[in-house]
Coordinates of C-alpha atoms in Angstrom, one line a residue:
X1 CA -57.1 64.9 24.7
X2 CA -57.5 66.3 21.2
X3 CA -61.2 66.4 20.1
X4 CA -60.4 64.6 16.7
X5 CA -58.5 61.9 18.5
X6 CA -61.4 61.4 21.0
X7 CA -63.8 61.0 18.1
X8 CA -61.5 58.5 16.4
X9 CA -61.1 56.4 19.5
X10 CA -64.9 56.4 20.0
X11 CA -65.5 55.1 16.4
X12 CA -63.3 52.1 16.8
X13 CA -64.7 48.8 18.0
X14 CA -64.3 48.3 21.8
X15 CA -63.0 44.8 21.2
X16 CA -61.3 42.9 18.4
X17 CA -63.2 40.7 16.0
X18 CA -61.0 37.9 17.5
X19 CA -58.5 37.7 20.3
X20 CA -56.3 35.5 18.1
X21 CA -54.0 38.0 16.3
X22 CA -53.5 35.4 13.5
X23 CA -57.3 35.6 12.8
X24 CA -57.6 39.2 11.5
X25 CA -58.7 40.8 14.7
X26 CA -58.8 44.3 13.1
X27 CA -58.1 47.6 15.0
X28 CA -59.9 48.3 18.3
X29 CA -59.7 50.7 21.1
X30 CA -60.1 50.8 24.9
X31 CA -60.9 54.5 24.7
X32 CA -57.3 55.5 25.5
X33 CA -55.2 53.7 22.9
X34 CA -55.5 52.0 19.6
X35 CA -54.8 48.2 19.5
X36 CA -53.4 46.8 16.3
X37 CA -53.0 43.3 15.0
X38 CA -49.5 43.6 13.6
X39 CA -46.3 45.7 14.0
X40 CA -46.5 46.9 10.4
X41 CA -50.1 48.1 10.7
X42 CA -49.3 49.7 14.0
X43 CA -46.3 51.6 12.7
X44 CA -48.0 52.7 9.5
X45 CA -51.0 54.0 11.5
X46 CA -48.8 55.7 14.1
X47 CA -46.8 57.5 11.5
X48 CA -50.0 58.7 9.9
X49 CA -51.3 60.0 13.2
X50 CA -47.9 61.7 13.9
X51 CA -48.3 63.6 10.6
X52 CA -51.9 64.4 11.4
X53 CA -51.1 65.8 14.9
X54 CA -47.7 67.2 14.1
X55 CA -48.8 70.8 15.0
X56 CA -50.3 69.8 18.4
X57 CA -48.7 68.9 21.7
X58 CA -49.8 65.3 21.4
X59 CA -47.1 62.7 21.4
X60 CA -47.8 59.4 19.6
X61 CA -46.1 56.3 21.0
X62 CA -46.1 52.6 20.1
X63 CA -45.5 49.4 21.9
X64 CA -46.3 45.7 22.2
X65 CA -48.0 43.6 24.8
X66 CA -45.6 40.6 24.6
X67 CA -47.3 37.3 25.3
X68 CA -44.2 35.7 26.8
X69 CA -43.5 38.6 29.1
X70 CA -47.1 38.8 30.1
X71 CA -47.2 35.1 30.8
X72 CA -44.0 35.2 32.9
X73 CA -45.4 38.2 34.9
X74 CA -48.8 36.7 35.2
X75 CA -50.3 39.7 33.4
X76 CA -52.1 38.1 30.5
X77 CA -55.2 39.9 29.5
X78 CA -57.2 41.0 26.4
X79 CA -54.2 43.2 25.3
X80 CA -51.7 40.4 25.2
X81 CA -50.3 39.9 21.7
X82 CA -51.4 43.2 20.3
X83 CA -49.4 46.2 19.3
X84 CA -50.6 49.5 20.5
X85 CA -50.6 53.2 19.7
X86 CA -50.7 55.4 22.8
X87 CA -51.1 59.2 23.2
X88 CA -49.5 61.6 25.7

């Protein structure tokens, strides 16, 4: 993983301020991806990171941990309801 990205992920909180996405949980990281409270913030940040790493082999991806899908699959966890930025 890119050294700059590693440092960025290490500086983010390891958990949200709140697990309620309506309660301003802020950005946080599990050390591998960035978790975001809203789609707009996720896409804005992902686009910035794509620009930042455009000359590297790093691919920036986004997604959503859907609460309904997680509930139906019995997969609810701390990520449920958050948008994410992943790196490959």
